[in-house]
PDB file of C-alpha atoms in Angstrom:
ATOM      1  CA  UNK O 393      -7.426  23.297  69.079  1.00 78.00           C
ATOM      2  CA  UNK O 394      -4.740  23.528  66.437  1.00 88.00           C
ATOM      3  CA  UNK O 395      -2.519  21.161  68.401  1.00 88.00           C
ATOM      4  CA  UNK O 396      -5.260  18.535  68.500  1.00 88.00           C
ATOM      5  CA  UNK O 397      -5.863  18.895  64.752  1.00 91.00           C
ATOM      6  CA  UNK O 398      -2.130  18.512  64.108  1.00 89.00           C
ATOM      7  CA  UNK O 399      -2.064  15.378  66.269  1.00 88.00           C
ATOM      8  CA  UNK O 400      -4.987  13.839  64.385  1.00 90.00           C
ATOM      9  CA  UNK O 401      -3.328  14.641  61.051  1.00 90.00           C
ATOM     10  CA  UNK O 402      -0.094  12.970  62.175  1.00 88.00           C
ATOM     11  CA  UNK O 403      -1.953   9.872  63.321  1.00 86.00           C
ATOM     12  CA  UNK O 404      -3.861   9.691  60.033  1.00 89.00           C
ATOM     13  CA  UNK O 405      -0.649  10.086  58.029  1.00 87.00           C
ATOM     14  CA  UNK O 406       0.887   7.215  59.983  1.00 85.00           C
ATOM     15  CA  UNK O 407      -2.224   5.069  59.589  1.00 86.00           C
ATOM     16  CA  UNK O 408      -2.421   5.551  55.822  1.00 88.00           C
ATOM     17  CA  UNK O 409       1.361   5.306  55.366  1.00 86.00           C
ATOM     18  CA  UNK O 410       1.833   8.681  53.728  1.00 86.00           C
ATOM     19  CA  UNK O 411       4.765  11.086  54.106  1.00 85.00           C
ATOM     20  CA  UNK O 412       7.491  11.136  56.752  1.00 84.00           C
ATOM     21  CA  UNK O 413       5.209  10.018  59.624  1.00 83.00           C
ATOM     22  CA  UNK O 414       4.808   6.683  57.818  1.00 81.00           C
ATOM     23  CA  UNK O 415       8.466   5.867  58.569  1.00 83.00           C
ATOM     24  CA  UNK O 416       8.338   6.883  62.228  1.00 81.00           C
ATOM     25  CA  UNK O 417       8.343   3.880  64.547  1.00 80.00           C
ATOM     26  CA  UNK O 418       5.919   3.650  67.440  1.00 78.00           C
ATOM     27  CA  UNK O 419       8.286   2.233  70.038  1.00 75.00           C
ATOM     28  CA  UNK O 420       8.093   3.789  73.464  1.00 67.00           C
ATOM     29  CA  UNK O 421      11.429   5.605  73.196  1.00 72.00           C
ATOM     30  CA  UNK O 422      11.407   5.944  69.414  1.00 78.00           C
ATOM     31  CA  UNK O 423       9.233   8.439  67.580  1.00 80.00           C
ATOM     32  CA  UNK O 424       6.105   7.907  69.658  1.00 80.00           C
ATOM     33  CA  UNK O 425       6.641  11.277  71.338  1.00 82.00           C
ATOM     34  CA  UNK O 426       6.053  12.982  67.961  1.00 82.00           C
ATOM     35  CA  UNK O 427       2.525  11.611  67.926  1.00 83.00           C
ATOM     36  CA  UNK O 428       1.796  12.310  71.583  1.00 87.00           C
ATOM     37  CA  UNK O 429       3.283  15.827  71.838  1.00 90.00           C
ATOM     38  CA  UNK O 430       0.467  17.700  69.994  1.00 91.00           C
ATOM     39  CA  UNK O 431      -2.178  16.103  72.241  1.00 92.00           C
ATOM     40  CA  UNK O 432      -0.209  16.978  75.389  1.00 93.00           C
ATOM     41  CA  UNK O 433       0.208  20.563  74.179  1.00 93.00           C
ATOM     42  CA  UNK O 434      -3.501  20.859  73.446  1.00 93.00           C
ATOM     43  CA  UNK O 435      -4.368  19.570  76.922  1.00 93.00           C
ATOM     44  CA  UNK O 436      -1.972  22.118  78.461  1.00 93.00           C
ATOM     45  CA  UNK O 437      -3.466  24.910  76.333  1.00 88.00           C
ATOM     46  CA  UNK O 438      -7.019  24.044  77.348  1.00 87.00           C
ATOM     47  CA  UNK O 439      -6.035  23.813  81.018  1.00 88.00           C
ATOM     48  CA  UNK O 440      -4.398  27.236  80.832  1.00 85.00           C
ATOM     49  CA  UNK O 441      -7.293  28.786  78.896  1.00 83.00           C
ATOM     50  CA  UNK O 442      -9.793  27.520  81.465  1.00 82.00           C
ATOM     51  CA  UNK O 443      -7.763  28.577  84.495  1.00 82.00           C
ATOM     52  CA  UNK O 444      -6.956  32.049  83.115  1.00 84.00           C
ATOM     53  CA  UNK O 445     -10.592  32.807  82.290  1.00 79.00           C
ATOM     54  CA  UNK O 446      -9.956  33.152  78.558  1.00 75.00           C
ATOM     55  CA  UNK O 447     -12.761  30.768  77.622  1.00 74.00           C
ATOM     56  CA  UNK O 448     -15.231  32.473  79.960  1.00 79.00           C
ATOM     57  CA  UNK O 449     -14.376  35.917  78.555  1.00 82.00           C
ATOM     58  CA  UNK O 450     -14.888  34.725  74.989  1.00 81.00           C
ATOM     59  CA  UNK O 451     -18.218  33.149  75.893  1.00 84.00           C
ATOM     60  CA  UNK O 452     -19.386  36.314  77.645  1.00 89.00           C
ATOM     61  CA  UNK O 453     -18.444  38.403  74.598  1.00 90.00           C
ATOM     62  CA  UNK O 454     -20.517  36.090  72.379  1.00 90.00           C
ATOM     63  CA  UNK O 455     -23.477  36.329  74.749  1.00 92.00           C
ATOM     64  CA  UNK O 456     -23.227  40.130  74.886  1.00 92.00           C
ATOM     65  CA  UNK O 457     -23.146  40.333  71.080  1.00 92.00           C
ATOM     66  CA  UNK O 458     -26.235  38.105  70.829  1.00 93.00           C
ATOM     67  CA  UNK O 459     -28.038  40.216  73.423  1.00 93.00           C
ATOM     68  CA  UNK O 460     -27.239  43.400  71.516  1.00 92.00           C
ATOM     69  CA  UNK O 461     -28.475  41.847  68.251  1.00 92.00           C
ATOM     70  CA  UNK O 462     -31.737  40.815  69.944  1.00 91.00           C
ATOM     71  CA  UNK O 463     -32.114  44.324  71.337  1.00 91.00           C
ATOM     72  CA  UNK O 464     -31.562  45.882  67.908  1.00 91.00           C
ATOM     73  CA  UNK O 465     -34.078  43.517  66.284  1.00 90.00           C
ATOM     74  CA  UNK O 466     -36.639  44.349  68.947  1.00 89.00           C
ATOM     75  CA  UNK O 467     -36.120  48.083  68.469  1.00 88.00           C
ATOM     76  CA  UNK O 468     -36.459  47.673  64.696  1.00 89.00           C
ATOM     77  CA  UNK O 469     -39.677  45.699  65.137  1.00 87.00           C
ATOM     78  CA  UNK O 470     -41.076  48.445  67.363  1.00 88.00           C
ATOM     79  CA  UNK O 471     -40.069  51.108  64.871  1.00 86.00           C
ATOM     80  CA  UNK O 472     -37.553  52.647  67.225  1.00 84.00           C
ATOM     81  CA  UNK O 473     -34.370  51.542  65.487  1.00 72.00           C
ATOM     82  CA  UNK O 474     -31.550  53.764  64.218  1.00 69.00           C
ATOM     83  CA  UNK O 475     -33.073  53.992  60.727  1.00 64.00           C
ATOM     84  CA  UNK O 476     -36.474  55.045  62.080  1.00 57.00           C
ATOM     85  CA  UNK O 477     -35.457  58.287  63.787  1.00 56.00           C
ATOM     86  CA  UNK O 478     -38.043  60.220  61.774  1.00 54.00           C
ATOM     87  CA  UNK O 479     -40.844  58.335  63.490  1.00 53.00           C
ATOM     88  CA  UNK O 480     -39.671  59.453  66.885  1.00 53.00           C
ATOM     89  CA  UNK O 481     -39.667  63.088  65.823  1.00 57.00           C
ATOM     90  CA  UNK O 482     -43.086  62.782  64.247  1.00 55.00           C
ATOM     91  CA  UNK O 483     -41.894  63.692  60.704  1.00 56.00           C
ATOM     92  CA  UNK O 484     -43.871  60.955  58.998  1.00 54.00           C
ATOM     93  CA  UNK O 485     -46.893  61.056  61.284  1.00 53.00           C
ATOM     94  CA  UNK O 486     -50.165  61.070  59.391  1.00 56.00           C
ATOM     95  CA  UNK O 487     -52.784  63.650  60.347  1.00 50.00           C
TER      96      UNK O 487
END
């Protein structure tokens, strides 16, 4: 992701004529590789992350965290959460 952001920043700097990228020429064997390299690196990173299972692991961790939050909210709503232990023991039961 950071490589893609860097590539977009370089292209914008060239477009608006600001900083060193403004002087880089866009000939095929000139400085064009400086603009293309971040996009190539981001494509390689995403290909590796997908093939290694990194993206799937991160997504599963997010789903597990959401499931645990839902479970905690449900327990709280039922009065069985961690802060309602007295209810389970009957300490605040009305007679």
